[in-house]
PDB file of C-alpha atoms in Angstrom:
ATOM      1  CA  UNK A 829     -36.522 -87.400  15.833  1.00  0.00           C
ATOM      2  CA  UNK A 830     -32.945 -88.936  16.813  1.00  0.00           C
ATOM      3  CA  UNK A 831     -31.280 -92.198  15.616  1.00  0.00           C
ATOM      4  CA  UNK A 832     -30.358 -94.140  18.454  1.00  0.00           C
ATOM      5  CA  UNK A 833     -29.358 -97.098  16.010  1.00  0.00           C
ATOM      6  CA  UNK A 834     -31.260 -97.919  12.737  1.00  0.00           C
ATOM      7  CA  UNK A 835     -33.907 -99.298  14.047  1.00  0.00           C
ATOM      8  CA  UNK A 836     -35.036 -96.878  17.313  1.00  0.00           C
ATOM      9  CA  UNK A 837     -35.724 -93.286  16.964  1.00  0.00           C
ATOM     10  CA  UNK A 838     -35.971 -91.076  19.605  1.00  0.00           C
ATOM     11  CA  UNK A 839     -37.864 -88.160  20.215  1.00  0.00           C
ATOM     12  CA  UNK A 840     -38.410 -86.484  23.647  1.00  0.00           C
ATOM     13  CA  UNK A 841     -40.153 -83.343  24.818  1.00  0.00           C
ATOM     14  CA  UNK A 842     -39.831 -80.862  27.385  1.00  0.00           C
ATOM     15  CA  UNK A 843     -42.196 -82.755  29.986  1.00  0.00           C
ATOM     16  CA  UNK A 844     -40.065 -85.725  29.790  1.00  0.00           C
ATOM     17  CA  UNK A 845     -41.952 -87.943  27.651  1.00  0.00           C
ATOM     18  CA  UNK A 846     -40.203 -89.872  25.305  1.00  0.00           C
ATOM     19  CA  UNK A 847     -41.738 -91.487  21.878  1.00  0.00           C
ATOM     20  CA  UNK A 848     -39.366 -94.570  20.943  1.00  0.00           C
ATOM     21  CA  UNK A 849     -40.359 -95.494  17.435  1.00  0.00           C
ATOM     22  CA  UNK A 850     -39.326 -98.776  15.904  1.00  0.00           C
ATOM     23  CA  UNK A 851     -37.840 -97.746  12.491  1.00  0.00           C
ATOM     24  CA  UNK A 852     -37.167 -99.266   9.367  1.00  0.00           C
ATOM     25  CA  UNK A 853     -38.694-102.658  10.161  1.00  0.00           C
ATOM     26  CA  UNK A 854     -41.301-102.901   7.039  1.00  0.00           C
ATOM     27  CA  UNK A 855     -44.618-101.730   6.618  1.00  0.00           C
ATOM     28  CA  UNK A 856     -46.152-103.666   9.438  1.00  0.00           C
ATOM     29  CA  UNK A 857     -43.042-103.372  11.403  1.00  0.00           C
ATOM     30  CA  UNK A 858     -41.989-106.926  11.807  1.00  0.00           C
ATOM     31  CA  UNK A 859     -39.127-107.417  14.315  1.00  0.00           C
ATOM     32  CA  UNK A 860     -35.737-109.991  12.892  1.00  0.00           C
ATOM     33  CA  UNK A 861     -33.300-110.003  15.263  1.00  0.00           C
ATOM     34  CA  UNK A 862     -31.241-106.506  14.341  1.00  0.00           C
ATOM     35  CA  UNK A 863     -35.049-104.713  14.945  1.00  0.00           C
ATOM     36  CA  UNK A 864     -35.268-106.411  18.621  1.00  0.00           C
ATOM     37  CA  UNK A 865     -31.720-105.583  19.265  1.00  0.00           C
ATOM     38  CA  UNK A 866     -31.921-102.159  18.347  1.00  0.00           C
ATOM     39  CA  UNK A 867     -35.382-101.375  20.001  1.00  0.00           C
ATOM     40  CA  UNK A 868     -33.606-103.051  23.380  1.00  0.00           C
ATOM     41  CA  UNK A 869     -30.998-101.103  23.217  1.00  0.00           C
ATOM     42  CA  UNK A 870     -33.205 -97.944  22.892  1.00  0.00           C
ATOM     43  CA  UNK A 871     -34.831 -99.320  26.241  1.00  0.00           C
ATOM     44  CA  UNK A 872     -31.533-100.333  27.770  1.00  0.00           C
ATOM     45  CA  UNK A 873     -30.006 -96.732  27.034  1.00  0.00           C
ATOM     46  CA  UNK A 874     -33.003 -94.510  28.359  1.00  0.00           C
ATOM     47  CA  UNK A 875     -33.411 -96.870  31.348  1.00  0.00           C
ATOM     48  CA  UNK A 876     -30.526 -94.714  32.735  1.00  0.00           C
ATOM     49  CA  UNK A 877     -32.417 -91.649  32.719  1.00  0.00           C
ATOM     50  CA  UNK A 878     -34.112 -90.642  36.155  1.00  0.00           C
ATOM     51  CA  UNK A 879     -35.910 -87.704  34.413  1.00  0.00           C
ATOM     52  CA  UNK A 880     -38.221 -89.699  31.659  1.00  0.00           C
ATOM     53  CA  UNK A 881     -41.579 -89.264  33.065  1.00  0.00           C
ATOM     54  CA  UNK A 882     -43.019 -91.952  30.549  1.00  0.00           C
ATOM     55  CA  UNK A 883     -42.430 -93.678  27.064  1.00  0.00           C
ATOM     56  CA  UNK A 884     -44.741 -94.334  23.991  1.00  0.00           C
ATOM     57  CA  UNK A 885     -43.882 -97.349  21.960  1.00  0.00           C
ATOM     58  CA  UNK A 886     -44.781 -96.739  18.446  1.00  0.00           C
ATOM     59  CA  UNK A 887     -44.085 -98.141  15.315  1.00  0.00           C
ATOM     60  CA  UNK A 888     -42.891 -96.375  12.329  1.00  0.00           C
ATOM     61  CA  UNK A 889     -45.682 -97.635   9.904  1.00  0.00           C
ATOM     62  CA  UNK A 890     -49.518 -96.571  11.173  1.00  0.00           C
ATOM     63  CA  UNK A 891     -50.321-100.304  10.241  1.00  0.00           C
ATOM     64  CA  UNK A 892     -48.532-101.705  13.238  1.00  0.00           C
ATOM     65  CA  UNK A 893     -46.395-100.912  16.258  1.00  0.00           C
ATOM     66  CA  UNK A 894     -45.142-104.447  16.123  1.00  0.00           C
ATOM     67  CA  UNK A 895     -46.893-106.655  13.294  1.00  0.00           C
ATOM     68  CA  UNK A 896     -45.271-110.002  14.637  1.00  0.00           C
ATOM     69  CA  UNK A 897     -41.715-111.720  14.623  1.00  0.00           C
ATOM     70  CA  UNK A 898     -39.587-112.511  11.303  1.00  0.00           C
ATOM     71  CA  UNK A 899     -41.206-115.229   9.780  1.00  0.00           C
ATOM     72  CA  UNK A 900     -38.588-115.097   6.969  1.00  0.00           C
ATOM     73  CA  UNK A 901     -35.639-115.414   9.679  1.00  0.00           C
ATOM     74  CA  UNK A 902     -37.511-118.108  12.017  1.00  0.00           C
ATOM     75  CA  UNK A 903     -38.081-120.271   8.637  1.00  0.00           C
ATOM     76  CA  UNK A 904     -34.270-120.594   8.965  1.00  0.00           C
ATOM     77  CA  UNK A 905     -33.871-121.883  12.490  1.00  0.00           C
ATOM     78  CA  UNK A 906     -32.768-124.796  14.323  1.00  0.00           C
ATOM     79  CA  UNK A 907     -33.039-125.513  17.774  1.00  0.00           C
ATOM     80  CA  UNK A 908     -29.778-123.483  18.873  1.00  0.00           C
ATOM     81  CA  UNK A 909     -30.870-120.511  16.928  1.00  0.00           C
ATOM     82  CA  UNK A 910     -34.793-120.649  17.344  1.00  0.00           C
ATOM     83  CA  UNK A 911     -33.564-120.587  21.159  1.00  0.00           C
ATOM     84  CA  UNK A 912     -31.148-117.444  20.680  1.00  0.00           C
ATOM     85  CA  UNK A 913     -33.922-116.002  18.796  1.00  0.00           C
ATOM     86  CA  UNK A 914     -36.581-115.695  21.134  1.00  0.00           C
ATOM     87  CA  UNK A 915     -34.127-115.307  23.443  1.00  0.00           C
ATOM     88  CA  UNK A 916     -33.368-112.229  22.498  1.00  0.00           C
ATOM     89  CA  UNK A 917     -37.033-111.451  22.013  1.00  0.00           C
ATOM     90  CA  UNK A 918     -37.859-111.913  25.638  1.00  0.00           C
ATOM     91  CA  UNK A 919     -34.666-110.049  27.028  1.00  0.00           C
ATOM     92  CA  UNK A 920     -36.622-107.088  24.787  1.00  0.00           C
ATOM     93  CA  UNK A 921     -39.940-107.879  26.254  1.00  0.00           C
ATOM     94  CA  UNK A 922     -37.821-107.619  29.971  1.00  0.00           C
ATOM     95  CA  UNK A 923     -36.487-104.339  28.727  1.00  0.00           C
ATOM     96  CA  UNK A 924     -39.731-103.105  28.490  1.00  0.00           C
ATOM     97  CA  UNK A 925     -41.287-104.428  31.787  1.00  0.00           C
ATOM     98  CA  UNK A 926     -38.718-103.612  33.852  1.00  0.00           C
ATOM     99  CA  UNK A 927     -38.257-100.151  32.104  1.00  0.00           C
ATOM    100  CA  UNK A 928     -38.380 -97.382  35.281  1.00  0.00           C
ATOM    101  CA  UNK A 929     -40.964 -95.571  34.304  1.00  0.00           C
ATOM    102  CA  UNK A 930     -44.367 -96.449  32.472  1.00  0.00           C
ATOM    103  CA  UNK A 931     -44.204 -97.543  28.946  1.00  0.00           C
ATOM    104  CA  UNK A 932     -47.513 -97.241  26.915  1.00  0.00           C
ATOM    105  CA  UNK A 933     -48.161 -99.278  23.822  1.00  0.00           C
ATOM    106  CA  UNK A 934     -49.628 -96.883  21.177  1.00  0.00           C
ATOM    107  CA  UNK A 935     -51.385 -99.797  18.905  1.00  0.00           C
ATOM    108  CA  UNK A 936     -52.679 -99.279  15.399  1.00  0.00           C
ATOM    109  CA  UNK A 937     -53.455-102.196  12.904  1.00  0.00           C
ATOM    110  CA  UNK A 938     -52.244-105.153  13.106  1.00  0.00           C
ATOM    111  CA  UNK A 939     -50.484-106.451  16.668  1.00  0.00           C
ATOM    112  CA  UNK A 940     -49.677-110.178  16.614  1.00  0.00           C
ATOM    113  CA  UNK A 941     -47.470-113.113  18.015  1.00  0.00           C
ATOM    114  CA  UNK A 942     -44.510-111.242  19.312  1.00  0.00           C
ATOM    115  CA  UNK A 943     -46.270-107.952  18.802  1.00  0.00           C
ATOM    116  CA  UNK A 944     -48.489-108.625  21.262  1.00  0.00           C
ATOM    117  CA  UNK A 945     -46.273-110.049  23.989  1.00  0.00           C
ATOM    118  CA  UNK A 946     -44.172-107.012  23.330  1.00  0.00           C
ATOM    119  CA  UNK A 947     -47.651-104.911  23.845  1.00  0.00           C
ATOM    120  CA  UNK A 948     -48.571-106.967  27.017  1.00  0.00           C
ATOM    121  CA  UNK A 949     -45.036-106.264  28.683  1.00  0.00           C
ATOM    122  CA  UNK A 950     -45.841-102.525  28.376  1.00  0.00           C
ATOM    123  CA  UNK A 951     -48.001-100.871  31.188  1.00  0.00           C
ATOM    124  CA  UNK A 952     -50.623 -99.293  29.263  1.00  0.00           C
ATOM    125  CA  UNK A 953     -52.161-100.239  26.006  1.00  0.00           C
ATOM    126  CA  UNK A 954     -53.865 -97.749  23.710  1.00  0.00           C
ATOM    127  CA  UNK A 955     -55.475 -99.361  20.719  1.00  0.00           C
ATOM    128  CA  UNK A 956     -56.658 -97.495  17.470  1.00  0.00           C
ATOM    129  CA  UNK A 957     -60.378 -98.372  16.775  1.00  0.00           C
ATOM    130  CA  UNK A 958     -59.703-100.678  14.243  1.00  0.00           C
ATOM    131  CA  UNK A 959     -56.603-102.468  15.509  1.00  0.00           C
ATOM    132  CA  UNK A 960     -56.952-106.368  15.471  1.00  0.00           C
ATOM    133  CA  UNK A 961     -54.793-108.844  17.873  1.00  0.00           C
ATOM    134  CA  UNK A 962     -53.769-112.574  17.924  1.00  0.00           C
ATOM    135  CA  UNK A 963     -51.381-114.985  18.544  1.00  0.00           C
ATOM    136  CA  UNK A 964     -50.655-117.117  14.901  1.00  0.00           C
ATOM    137  CA  UNK A 965     -48.043-119.211  16.091  1.00  0.00           C
ATOM    138  CA  UNK A 966     -49.867-122.737  16.316  1.00  0.00           C
ATOM    139  CA  UNK A 967     -50.617-122.117  12.616  1.00  0.00           C
ATOM    140  CA  UNK A 968     -47.051-122.007  11.825  1.00  0.00           C
ATOM    141  CA  UNK A 969     -46.322-125.253  13.962  1.00  0.00           C
ATOM    142  CA  UNK A 970     -44.504-123.145  16.996  1.00  0.00           C
ATOM    143  CA  UNK A 971     -46.221-122.197  20.495  1.00  0.00           C
ATOM    144  CA  UNK A 972     -46.459-118.886  21.908  1.00  0.00           C
ATOM    145  CA  UNK A 973     -44.103-118.744  24.573  1.00  0.00           C
ATOM    146  CA  UNK A 974     -42.156-115.920  26.708  1.00  0.00           C
ATOM    147  CA  UNK A 975     -44.361-113.197  27.348  1.00  0.00           C
ATOM    148  CA  UNK A 976     -47.459-114.526  26.174  1.00  0.00           C
ATOM    149  CA  UNK A 977     -47.410-116.302  29.927  1.00  0.00           C
ATOM    150  CA  UNK A 978     -48.329-112.471  30.835  1.00  0.00           C
ATOM    151  CA  UNK A 979     -51.809-113.067  28.879  1.00  0.00           C
ATOM    152  CA  UNK A 980     -53.712-115.050  31.778  1.00  0.00           C
ATOM    153  CA  UNK A 981     -52.688-112.718  34.086  1.00  0.00           C
ATOM    154  CA  UNK A 982     -54.435-110.012  31.778  1.00  0.00           C
ATOM    155  CA  UNK A 983     -57.281-111.739  30.339  1.00  0.00           C
ATOM    156  CA  UNK A 984     -57.979-114.706  32.257  1.00  0.00           C
ATOM    157  CA  UNK A 985     -56.729-118.487  31.693  1.00  0.00           C
ATOM    158  CA  UNK A 986     -59.910-119.310  29.684  1.00  0.00           C
ATOM    159  CA  UNK A 987     -59.475-116.313  27.056  1.00  0.00           C
ATOM    160  CA  UNK A 988     -55.654-116.782  26.710  1.00  0.00           C
ATOM    161  CA  UNK A 989     -56.272-120.553  25.948  1.00  0.00           C
ATOM    162  CA  UNK A 990     -58.660-119.724  23.661  1.00  0.00           C
ATOM    163  CA  UNK A 991     -56.602-117.006  21.604  1.00  0.00           C
ATOM    164  CA  UNK A 992     -53.251-119.239  21.598  1.00  0.00           C
ATOM    165  CA  UNK A 993     -54.927-122.459  20.894  1.00  0.00           C
ATOM    166  CA  UNK A 994     -57.607-121.193  17.807  1.00  0.00           C
ATOM    167  CA  UNK A 995     -54.890-118.653  16.809  1.00  0.00           C
ATOM    168  CA  UNK A 996     -58.469-116.631  15.996  1.00  0.00           C
ATOM    169  CA  UNK A 997     -57.769-112.879  15.820  1.00  0.00           C
ATOM    170  CA  UNK A 998     -59.765-110.358  18.018  1.00  0.00           C
ATOM    171  CA  UNK A 999     -61.051-106.380  17.040  1.00  0.00           C
ATOM    172  CA  UNK A1000     -60.355-103.637  19.547  1.00  0.00           C
ATOM    173  CA  UNK A1001     -63.749-103.644  21.018  1.00  0.00           C
ATOM    174  CA  UNK A1002     -63.290-107.481  21.866  1.00  0.00           C
ATOM    175  CA  UNK A1003     -59.861-106.592  23.428  1.00  0.00           C
ATOM    176  CA  UNK A1004     -60.968-104.021  25.590  1.00  0.00           C
ATOM    177  CA  UNK A1005     -63.803-105.837  27.000  1.00  0.00           C
ATOM    178  CA  UNK A1006     -61.685-108.469  27.754  1.00  0.00           C
ATOM    179  CA  UNK A1007     -58.983-106.549  29.504  1.00  0.00           C
ATOM    180  CA  UNK A1008     -56.074-106.695  26.714  1.00  0.00           C
ATOM    181  CA  UNK A1009     -55.874-103.151  25.688  1.00  0.00           C
ATOM    182  CA  UNK A1010     -57.125-100.473  28.547  1.00  0.00           C
ATOM    183  CA  UNK A1011     -58.468 -97.809  25.617  1.00  0.00           C
ATOM    184  CA  UNK A1012     -59.701 -97.870  22.429  1.00  0.00           C
ATOM    185  CA  UNK A1013     -59.246 -94.161  20.346  1.00  0.00           C
ATOM    186  CA  UNK A1014     -62.236 -93.091  18.432  1.00  0.00           C
ATOM    187  CA  UNK A1015     -61.693 -93.070  14.586  1.00  0.00           C
ATOM    188  CA  UNK A1016     -58.685 -90.645  13.609  1.00  0.00           C
ATOM    189  CA  UNK A1017     -58.123 -90.046  17.293  1.00  0.00           C
ATOM    190  CA  UNK A1018     -54.980 -92.581  18.471  1.00  0.00           C
ATOM    191  CA  UNK A1019     -52.578 -89.985  19.212  1.00  0.00           C
ATOM    192  CA  UNK A1020     -55.173 -87.875  20.925  1.00  0.00           C
ATOM    193  CA  UNK A1021     -55.992 -91.041  23.247  1.00  0.00           C
ATOM    194  CA  UNK A1022     -52.341 -91.697  23.956  1.00  0.00           C
ATOM    195  CA  UNK A1023     -52.172 -87.807  24.982  1.00  0.00           C
ATOM    196  CA  UNK A1024     -55.126 -88.531  27.207  1.00  0.00           C
ATOM    197  CA  UNK A1025     -52.857 -91.239  29.228  1.00  0.00           C
ATOM    198  CA  UNK A1026     -49.580 -88.811  28.893  1.00  0.00           C
ATOM    199  CA  UNK A1027     -51.505 -85.890  30.731  1.00  0.00           C
ATOM    200  CA  UNK A1028     -52.550 -88.628  33.309  1.00  0.00           C
ATOM    201  CA  UNK A1029     -49.510 -89.926  34.092  1.00  0.00           C
ATOM    202  CA  UNK A1030     -47.806 -86.454  34.008  1.00  0.00           C
ATOM    203  CA  UNK A1031     -50.399 -85.118  36.887  1.00  0.00           C
ATOM    204  CA  UNK A1032     -48.946 -88.417  39.557  1.00  0.00           C
ATOM    205  CA  UNK A1033     -45.750 -87.862  41.502  1.00  0.00           C
ATOM    206  CA  UNK A1034     -42.764 -89.219  39.018  1.00  0.00           C
ATOM    207  CA  UNK A1035     -40.906 -91.011  41.903  1.00  0.00           C
ATOM    208  CA  UNK A1036     -44.604 -92.355  43.446  1.00  0.00           C
ATOM    209  CA  UNK A1037     -45.204 -93.831  39.677  1.00  0.00           C
ATOM    210  CA  UNK A1038     -41.391 -95.424  39.506  1.00  0.00           C
ATOM    211  CA  UNK A1039     -42.284 -97.182  42.963  1.00  0.00           C
ATOM    212  CA  UNK A1040     -45.738 -98.140  41.682  1.00  0.00           C
ATOM    213  CA  UNK A1041     -44.605-100.269  38.403  1.00  0.00           C
ATOM    214  CA  UNK A1042     -41.979-101.656  40.335  1.00  0.00           C
ATOM    215  CA  UNK A1043     -43.960-102.824  43.242  1.00  0.00           C
ATOM    216  CA  UNK A1044     -46.847-104.128  40.464  1.00  0.00           C
ATOM    217  CA  UNK A1045     -44.184-106.094  38.617  1.00  0.00           C
ATOM    218  CA  UNK A1046     -43.142-107.862  41.783  1.00  0.00           C
ATOM    219  CA  UNK A1047     -47.218-108.799  42.850  1.00  0.00           C
ATOM    220  CA  UNK A1048     -47.297-110.560  39.506  1.00  0.00           C
ATOM    221  CA  UNK A1049     -44.713-113.171  40.681  1.00  0.00           C
ATOM    222  CA  UNK A1050     -45.437-113.030  44.463  1.00  0.00           C
ATOM    223  CA  UNK A1051     -48.375-114.544  46.566  1.00  0.00           C
ATOM    224  CA  UNK A1052     -51.073-112.485  47.891  1.00  0.00           C
ATOM    225  CA  UNK A1053     -49.670-112.428  51.855  1.00  0.00           C
ATOM    226  CA  UNK A1054     -46.056-112.017  50.454  1.00  0.00           C
ATOM    227  CA  UNK A1055     -46.798-108.787  47.973  1.00  0.00           C
ATOM    228  CA  UNK A1056     -48.795-107.365  51.315  1.00  0.00           C
ATOM    229  CA  UNK A1057     -46.596-107.108  53.704  1.00  0.00           C
ATOM    230  CA  UNK A1058     -43.785-106.269  50.973  1.00  0.00           C
ATOM    231  CA  UNK A1059     -45.854-103.113  50.441  1.00  0.00           C
ATOM    232  CA  UNK A1060     -45.301-101.898  53.799  1.00  0.00           C
ATOM    233  CA  UNK A1061     -41.731-101.717  53.355  1.00  0.00           C
ATOM    234  CA  UNK A1062     -42.463 -99.521  50.130  1.00  0.00           C
ATOM    235  CA  UNK A1063     -44.545 -97.559  51.491  1.00  0.00           C
ATOM    236  CA  UNK A1064     -42.137 -96.196  54.362  1.00  0.00           C
ATOM    237  CA  UNK A1065     -39.179 -95.688  51.895  1.00  0.00           C
ATOM    238  CA  UNK A1066     -41.634 -93.522  49.348  1.00  0.00           C
ATOM    239  CA  UNK A1067     -41.286 -90.628  52.380  1.00  0.00           C
ATOM    240  CA  UNK A1068     -37.472 -90.877  51.716  1.00  0.00           C
ATOM    241  CA  UNK A1069     -37.574 -88.936  48.175  1.00  0.00           C
ATOM    242  CA  UNK A1070     -39.627 -86.190  49.924  1.00  0.00           C
ATOM    243  CA  UNK A1071     -42.438 -86.196  47.263  1.00  0.00           C
ATOM    244  CA  UNK A1072     -45.427 -87.572  49.507  1.00  0.00           C
ATOM    245  CA  UNK A1073     -44.650 -84.423  52.168  1.00  0.00           C
ATOM    246  CA  UNK A1074     -44.456 -82.083  48.871  1.00  0.00           C
ATOM    247  CA  UNK A1075     -47.974 -83.607  47.215  1.00  0.00           C
ATOM    248  CA  UNK A1076     -49.915 -83.966  50.546  1.00  0.00           C
ATOM    249  CA  UNK A1077     -48.889 -80.398  52.023  1.00  0.00           C
ATOM    250  CA  UNK A1078     -50.135 -79.324  48.526  1.00  0.00           C
ATOM    251  CA  UNK A1079     -53.080 -81.242  48.605  1.00  0.00           C
ATOM    252  CA  UNK A1080     -53.909 -79.654  52.040  1.00  0.00           C
ATOM    253  CA  UNK A1081     -53.055 -76.258  50.685  1.00  0.00           C
ATOM    254  CA  UNK A1082     -55.526 -76.403  47.791  1.00  0.00           C
ATOM    255  CA  UNK A1083     -58.366 -77.737  50.028  1.00  0.00           C
ATOM    256  CA  UNK A1084     -58.163 -74.833  52.615  1.00  0.00           C
TER     257      UNK A1084
END
């Protein structure tokens, strides 16, 4: 693993798949300002590379991808520094959400608060069989904010309201049933489940995937009619890459 900075390790294989590991963040991979900045720097560094096919976001600890934000740091904040802290976490979530290639969240153990916000900003969430999820902020006197706003889009308003207002945790099967995660791995099979998703992504046109991700992000914010009409131009522009012609012809050739 190559260390981009003290909190961000990078592994890349010959398929163009990158594993970005959050490092030196304690047993539960808690994100302080320094960790947040380091991981964001990693995503910003990788975003300029058009050959990357997918990113796996992982924690150095097997107890969590991100266990939450640093309570010790937050306990020292006032209004101005609190806004600066949460802005840094927002910027990390946006770097993940707007990363050009698909980002897979590898989710062992605990995924709480800011960790769940980062996971929600990823494109695919793969959970260990014993993973646990929650938004405990109201228990420590603060609201769930920034990319917690994605949760109603993922699981519906009622479940998002319950999660953020009760601060109760849910297990992996519940998270799967709610649509919070996409896959729950069998015991001991988290990396296998992540690799299954990676292989599915690698079977798709890389340019098409990047275009699809960008379109999906725009759909999150646009009314339906505008989303539909925007798609017409995006579909046409995809033929400028040459990828549709090549892959469609390959499909026809295999059918002969």
